Each structure stands twice: as structure tokens, then as C-alpha cells.
mmCIF file of C-alpha atoms in Angstrom:
data_model
loop_
_atom_site.group_PDB
_atom_site.id
_atom_site.type_symbol
_atom_site.label_atom_id
_atom_site.label_comp_id
_atom_site.label_asym_id
_atom_site.label_seq_id
_atom_site.Cartn_x
_atom_site.Cartn_y
_atom_site.Cartn_z
ATOM 1 C CA UNK A 1 12.955 87.623 17.673
ATOM 2 C CA UNK A 2 11.556 84.217 18.730
ATOM 3 C CA UNK A 3 13.933 81.904 18.127
ATOM 4 C CA UNK A 4 12.012 78.782 19.419
ATOM 5 C CA UNK A 5 8.124 79.091 17.982
ATOM 6 C CA UNK A 6 5.335 76.770 19.237
ATOM 7 C CA UNK A 7 2.529 77.791 16.558
ATOM 8 C CA UNK A 8 -0.165 76.099 18.038
ATOM 9 C CA UNK A 9 -1.207 77.983 21.302
ATOM 10 C CA UNK A 10 -3.572 75.410 22.223
ATOM 11 C CA UNK A 11 -4.752 71.713 21.377
ATOM 12 C CA UNK A 12 -7.331 69.529 22.463
ATOM 13 C CA UNK A 13 -7.301 65.827 22.669
ATOM 14 C CA UNK A 14 -9.662 63.013 23.723
ATOM 15 C CA UNK A 15 -8.261 60.918 26.692
ATOM 16 C CA UNK A 16 -6.436 57.764 25.168
ATOM 17 C CA UNK A 17 -5.551 59.335 22.085
ATOM 18 C CA UNK A 18 -2.311 60.769 20.746
ATOM 19 C CA UNK A 19 -1.277 64.257 21.711
ATOM 20 C CA UNK A 20 1.302 66.086 19.358
ATOM 21 C CA UNK A 21 2.999 69.094 20.165
ATOM 22 C CA UNK A 22 5.174 70.738 17.460
ATOM 23 C CA UNK A 23 8.202 73.203 17.885
ATOM 24 C CA UNK A 24 10.456 75.004 15.244
ATOM 25 C CA UNK A 25 13.423 76.704 16.118
ATOM 26 C CA UNK A 26 15.709 79.235 13.936
ATOM 27 C CA UNK A 27 19.010 79.169 15.638
ATOM 28 C CA UNK A 28 21.365 76.275 14.169
ATOM 29 C CA UNK A 29 23.696 76.554 17.424
ATOM 30 C CA UNK A 30 21.178 74.911 19.464
ATOM 31 C CA UNK A 31 22.309 71.546 20.064
ATOM 32 C CA UNK A 32 19.974 70.065 22.938
ATOM 33 C CA UNK A 33 16.321 70.280 23.395
ATOM 34 C CA UNK A 34 13.834 70.002 26.157
ATOM 35 C CA UNK A 35 10.246 69.803 26.915
ATOM 36 C CA UNK A 36 8.799 71.138 30.235
ATOM 37 C CA UNK A 37 5.150 70.936 31.153
ATOM 38 C CA UNK A 38 3.660 73.681 33.511
ATOM 39 C CA UNK A 39 0.804 74.027 35.755
ATOM 40 C CA UNK A 40 -0.704 77.137 36.870
ATOM 41 C CA UNK A 41 1.065 78.617 39.778
ATOM 42 C CA UNK A 42 4.114 76.245 39.442
ATOM 43 C CA UNK A 43 7.390 76.192 37.900
ATOM 44 C CA UNK A 44 8.175 74.389 34.635
ATOM 45 C CA UNK A 45 8.926 70.461 35.115
ATOM 46 C CA UNK A 46 11.034 68.918 33.191
ATOM 47 C CA UNK A 47 9.560 66.127 30.936
ATOM 48 C CA UNK A 48 12.150 64.770 28.276
ATOM 49 C CA UNK A 49 14.765 65.803 26.391
ATOM 50 C CA UNK A 50 17.010 65.254 23.050
ATOM 51 C CA UNK A 51 20.359 65.942 21.931
ATOM 52 C CA UNK A 52 20.931 66.828 18.523
ATOM 53 C CA UNK A 53 23.022 63.898 17.612
ATOM 54 C CA UNK A 54 19.783 61.858 18.099
ATOM 55 C CA UNK A 55 16.509 61.815 16.276
ATOM 56 C CA UNK A 56 14.189 60.067 18.785
ATOM 57 C CA UNK A 57 14.015 59.628 22.365
ATOM 58 C CA UNK A 58 11.523 57.812 24.455
ATOM 59 C CA UNK A 59 10.451 57.719 28.106
ATOM 60 C CA UNK A 60 7.051 56.158 28.769
ATOM 61 C CA UNK A 61 4.161 57.529 27.372
ATOM 62 C CA UNK A 62 6.372 60.450 26.235
ATOM 63 C CA UNK A 63 8.412 60.350 22.778
ATOM 64 C CA UNK A 64 10.453 63.472 21.154
ATOM 65 C CA UNK A 65 11.355 63.459 17.547
ATOM 66 C CA UNK A 66 14.083 65.893 16.186
ATOM 67 C CA UNK A 67 14.417 66.751 12.711
ATOM 68 C CA UNK A 68 17.488 68.745 12.428
ATOM 69 C CA UNK A 69 17.396 69.680 8.823
ATOM 70 C CA UNK A 70 13.762 71.011 9.277
ATOM 71 C CA UNK A 71 14.732 72.571 12.489
ATOM 72 C CA UNK A 72 11.780 70.825 13.974
ATOM 73 C CA UNK A 73 10.819 68.762 16.951
ATOM 74 C CA UNK A 74 7.739 67.113 18.446
ATOM 75 C CA UNK A 75 6.476 65.645 21.397
ATOM 76 C CA UNK A 76 3.982 62.670 21.264
ATOM 77 C CA UNK A 77 2.072 61.590 24.404
ATOM 78 C CA UNK A 78 0.384 58.357 24.016
ATOM 79 C CA UNK A 79 -2.102 57.558 25.384
ATOM 80 C CA UNK A 80 -3.133 60.810 26.463
ATOM 81 C CA UNK A 81 -4.451 61.170 30.045
ATOM 82 C CA UNK A 82 -6.668 63.838 31.624
ATOM 83 C CA UNK A 83 -3.588 64.825 34.081
ATOM 84 C CA UNK A 84 -1.717 65.700 30.954
ATOM 85 C CA UNK A 85 -3.507 68.963 30.716
ATOM 86 C CA UNK A 86 -1.282 71.706 31.084
ATOM 87 C CA UNK A 87 1.042 73.983 29.146
ATOM 88 C CA UNK A 88 3.882 72.524 27.589
ATOM 89 C CA UNK A 89 7.049 74.589 26.743
ATOM 90 C CA UNK A 90 9.383 73.515 24.111
ATOM 91 C CA UNK A 91 13.150 74.799 25.153
ATOM 92 C CA UNK A 92 16.707 74.696 23.333
ATOM 93 C CA UNK A 93 20.045 75.400 24.541
ATOM 94 C CA UNK A 94 23.620 75.469 23.021
ATOM 95 C CA UNK A 95 26.860 75.416 24.904
ATOM 96 C CA UNK A 96 25.852 78.582 27.079
ATOM 97 C CA UNK A 97 23.274 76.332 28.763
ATOM 98 C CA UNK A 98 20.682 79.101 29.112
ATOM 99 C CA UNK A 99 17.347 77.998 27.999
ATOM 100 C CA UNK A 100 15.214 79.543 25.115
ATOM 101 C CA UNK A 101 11.749 78.662 25.458
ATOM 102 C CA UNK A 102 8.971 78.703 23.079
ATOM 103 C CA UNK A 103 5.836 80.355 23.586
ATOM 104 C CA UNK A 104 4.052 77.447 24.850
ATOM 105 C CA UNK A 105 0.986 75.001 24.156
ATOM 106 C CA UNK A 106 -2.090 74.575 26.488
ATOM 107 C CA UNK A 107 -2.928 71.099 25.999
ATOM 108 C CA UNK A 108 -6.413 70.046 27.004
ATOM 109 C CA UNK A 109 -7.232 66.322 27.459
ATOM 110 C CA UNK A 110 -11.024 65.731 27.410
ATOM 111 C CA UNK A 111 -12.804 62.595 28.817
ATOM 112 C CA UNK B 1 13.556 64.885 47.244
ATOM 113 C CA UNK B 2 14.464 68.538 47.733
ATOM 114 C CA UNK B 3 13.441 71.191 45.116
ATOM 115 C CA UNK B 4 14.370 74.510 44.402
ATOM 116 C CA UNK B 5 13.002 76.808 46.731
ATOM 117 C CA UNK B 6 11.991 80.572 46.007
ATOM 118 C CA UNK B 7 10.903 83.155 48.527
ATOM 119 C CA UNK B 8 8.980 85.136 48.499
ATOM 120 C CA UNK B 9 6.140 83.385 46.463
ATOM 121 C CA UNK B 10 4.348 86.552 46.069
ATOM 122 C CA UNK B 11 5.278 90.226 46.378
ATOM 123 C CA UNK B 12 3.454 93.418 46.029
ATOM 124 C CA UNK B 13 5.438 96.518 45.497
ATOM 125 C CA UNK B 14 4.865 100.109 44.331
ATOM 126 C CA UNK B 15 6.527 101.803 41.356
ATOM 127 C CA UNK B 16 10.242 103.104 42.179
ATOM 128 C CA UNK B 17 10.411 100.712 45.024
ATOM 129 C CA UNK B 18 13.039 97.799 45.309
ATOM 130 C CA UNK B 19 12.525 94.120 45.534
ATOM 131 C CA UNK B 20 14.849 91.315 46.535
ATOM 132 C CA UNK B 21 13.840 87.728 45.495
ATOM 133 C CA UNK B 22 15.756 84.818 46.872
ATOM 134 C CA UNK B 23 16.502 81.282 45.409
ATOM 135 C CA UNK B 24 17.982 78.269 47.297
ATOM 136 C CA UNK B 25 19.192 75.411 44.548
ATOM 137 C CA UNK B 26 18.690 71.900 45.050
ATOM 138 C CA UNK B 27 21.362 70.776 47.373
ATOM 139 C CA UNK B 28 24.767 70.210 45.637
ATOM 140 C CA UNK B 29 23.795 72.225 42.656
ATOM 141 C CA UNK B 30 26.202 74.539 41.692
ATOM 142 C CA UNK B 31 24.458 76.712 38.946
ATOM 143 C CA UNK B 32 21.443 79.121 39.247
ATOM 144 C CA UNK B 33 19.518 80.469 36.418
ATOM 145 C CA UNK B 34 16.891 83.409 36.478
ATOM 146 C CA UNK B 35 13.976 83.780 34.333
ATOM 147 C CA UNK B 36 11.189 86.173 33.911
ATOM 148 C CA UNK B 37 7.750 85.224 32.608
ATOM 149 C CA UNK B 38 5.483 88.040 31.764
ATOM 150 C CA UNK B 39 1.910 87.666 31.290
ATOM 151 C CA UNK B 40 1.158 85.423 28.230
ATOM 152 C CA UNK B 41 4.602 85.342 27.568
ATOM 153 C CA UNK B 42 7.504 82.574 27.569
ATOM 154 C CA UNK B 43 10.171 82.584 30.289
ATOM 155 C CA UNK B 44 12.974 84.735 29.210
ATOM 156 C CA UNK B 45 16.603 84.155 30.447
ATOM 157 C CA UNK B 46 17.609 87.068 32.726
ATOM 158 C CA UNK B 47 21.187 85.795 34.220
ATOM 159 C CA UNK B 48 22.887 82.767 35.404
ATOM 160 C CA UNK B 49 25.555 81.911 38.142
ATOM 161 C CA UNK B 50 28.112 79.150 38.301
ATOM 162 C CA UNK B 51 30.131 78.727 41.382
ATOM 163 C CA UNK B 52 29.251 81.946 42.544
ATOM 164 C CA UNK B 53 30.505 83.661 39.181
ATOM 165 C CA UNK B 54 28.283 85.117 36.779
ATOM 166 C CA UNK B 55 28.217 82.641 33.886
ATOM 167 C CA UNK B 56 25.876 84.254 31.364
ATOM 168 C CA UNK B 57 23.849 87.332 31.056
ATOM 169 C CA UNK B 58 20.456 87.555 28.862
ATOM 170 C CA UNK B 59 17.946 90.477 28.974
ATOM 171 C CA UNK B 60 18.433 91.948 32.298
ATOM 172 C CA UNK B 61 17.846 95.461 33.068
ATOM 173 C CA UNK B 62 20.552 97.574 34.362
ATOM 174 C CA UNK B 63 18.226 98.284 37.393
ATOM 175 C CA UNK B 64 18.437 94.601 38.209
ATOM 176 C CA UNK B 65 21.706 92.804 39.780
ATOM 177 C CA UNK B 66 21.984 89.634 41.118
ATOM 178 C CA UNK B 67 24.494 87.460 42.823
ATOM 179 C CA UNK B 68 25.354 83.910 44.205
ATOM 180 C CA UNK B 69 26.760 83.331 47.555
ATOM 181 C CA UNK B 70 28.860 80.966 49.103
ATOM 182 C CA UNK B 71 26.298 78.668 50.066
ATOM 183 C CA UNK B 72 24.856 78.603 46.427
ATOM 184 C CA UNK B 73 21.994 80.386 47.087
ATOM 185 C CA UNK B 74 20.787 83.334 44.998
ATOM 186 C CA UNK B 75 19.412 86.626 45.169
ATOM 187 C CA UNK B 76 17.756 88.886 42.570
ATOM 188 C CA UNK B 77 17.946 92.607 43.491
ATOM 189 C CA UNK B 78 15.514 94.806 41.538
ATOM 190 C CA UNK B 79 15.522 98.440 42.065
ATOM 191 C CA UNK B 80 13.443 101.561 40.667
ATOM 192 C CA UNK B 81 10.408 99.156 40.026
ATOM 193 C CA UNK B 82 8.424 99.817 37.028
ATOM 194 C CA UNK B 83 4.644 98.460 36.039
ATOM 195 C CA UNK B 84 6.429 96.359 33.346
ATOM 196 C CA UNK B 85 8.378 94.539 35.924
ATOM 197 C CA UNK B 86 5.267 92.673 37.151
ATOM 198 C CA UNK B 87 5.750 89.051 36.183
ATOM 199 C CA UNK B 88 6.554 85.641 37.301
ATOM 200 C CA UNK B 89 10.272 85.113 38.325
ATOM 201 C CA UNK B 90 11.360 81.526 38.081
ATOM 202 C CA UNK B 91 14.883 80.261 39.540
ATOM 203 C CA UNK B 92 16.442 77.002 38.146
ATOM 204 C CA UNK B 93 19.305 75.189 39.265
ATOM 205 C CA UNK B 94 21.444 72.475 37.783
ATOM 206 C CA UNK B 95 24.658 70.546 38.628
ATOM 207 C CA UNK B 96 27.447 71.902 36.396
ATOM 208 C CA UNK B 97 27.624 74.496 33.547
ATOM 209 C CA UNK B 98 26.624 72.102 30.593
ATOM 210 C CA UNK B 99 24.098 72.876 27.730
ATOM 211 C CA UNK B 100 22.823 69.383 28.266
ATOM 212 C CA UNK B 101 22.292 69.607 31.858
ATOM 213 C CA UNK B 102 18.586 69.475 33.212
ATOM 214 C CA UNK B 103 17.601 72.537 34.820
ATOM 215 C CA UNK B 104 15.122 72.113 37.768
ATOM 216 C CA UNK B 105 12.751 74.943 38.274
ATOM 217 C CA UNK B 106 11.260 76.635 41.619
ATOM 218 C CA UNK B 107 7.710 77.371 42.016
ATOM 219 C CA UNK B 108 8.361 81.173 41.248
ATOM 220 C CA UNK B 109 8.001 84.614 42.671
ATOM 221 C CA UNK B 110 4.894 86.543 41.494
ATOM 222 C CA UNK B 111 6.010 90.029 41.675
ATOM 223 C CA UNK B 112 3.170 92.845 41.169
ATOM 224 C CA UNK B 113 4.160 96.295 40.614
ATOM 225 C CA UNK B 114 1.260 98.844 41.319
#
């Protein structure tokens, strides 16, 4: 039972354009959402998070949008850079604090 | 800045052997989480500790056990290893036990069972 889903296993975007990564969840008890970036042979690196009381959080080139009614969140990266090429995991948590991860989206930013 | 340290980084074991993975959290972090990531899969939560007490338990097999020590480092003990235990094992740490607390991940231990 995949409670957090990332339906696009891969995404290719040109440098300078916007990358949009999507994530859906089913558990209405989740109230905090995070995006992690992962390079091969490294652990996930925290990027940005959002609480369920907000609908947008911005940090530099990264913006996360949350639509609670649709149980959907998205990560926007603009402008995309070649160094952004990695696997991006969406994660969700509730009061238990353990993270439930999505299956990941591999982003490739091309020149 | 100091990060989460995991050792060993790579481990090769045979079926039915035992393995011990170690995790050293970021200084002053009191909460440790263990995750297992199989090939092509998302990380799955195994177990967590807060102030040396088990705080939550996920899909951890009975063959596995873990503990957090007085210096807050944690060890994951795995016995009667099976081929399916081959995976990347991540440890994460945080300050406090709160769903909204950011978890910092270590580089992982890649366990291969042959």
C-alpha cells in the first residue's frame, strides 16, 4: 500500500527551464511534507518542507506547493541547473515523525 | 558541519550470517531513525529511537534488533541474513521527536547478502 506516490519515475528538463515534480498521498493524517534529493551512493539530502497549514513555501530556486483537498504536492525548481540532476523523493510524516517516502523521480537537466 | 556517520559503508555477508550496522548521529541530536532501501525502491522505515528508548517501529523483521546507546549512537543488528536483506540501510537523526522535525540522513550502508 503506497501511501505516497510519485507517478513520474523520470523527468528531463532543459537547463534554465522549470522542473515540476509531483507527489500524491493518500493518508489524511500526514501533516508535514518534505522533499529530499538523492545522488547515487549518498543519503537523501533535505531540500524543502511544508506544513499542512500552508499552501506554499519558497526557498531560493525551490518552491513547494501543497493542495490538501487534492492530497497533492509539487516541487518547482526554477531555473533548473545541471547540478539539480538527481533522484527526488517526496516524503510525508504525521505525529509519529517517521517518514513515508514516495518512489522517487529521477530528474535529468540537460544543457 | 558534522553529519550523520554510518559504518561500515559496505558490507558483504553470506546467508544466515549476522551483521551489525552502526550510526552516529549529528552532535546533540537525540533521535535516530533507520530506513531500508531495496533496489529500485523507496526507503522504508524500520525503527526509531528517542532518548535511548524505542519511539516507533515499522516494517522491521523479527530477525533484526536495534538499540540506542547513552552517547546516542545506534546499532542495527541483523541475524540469519537472507538474500532479500540486501539493500541500502540509511540512518537519520533529528533533534527531538516531532513530526515536523527535519531528519538528516547518513550516507548509508550497502549490505550485500550472498
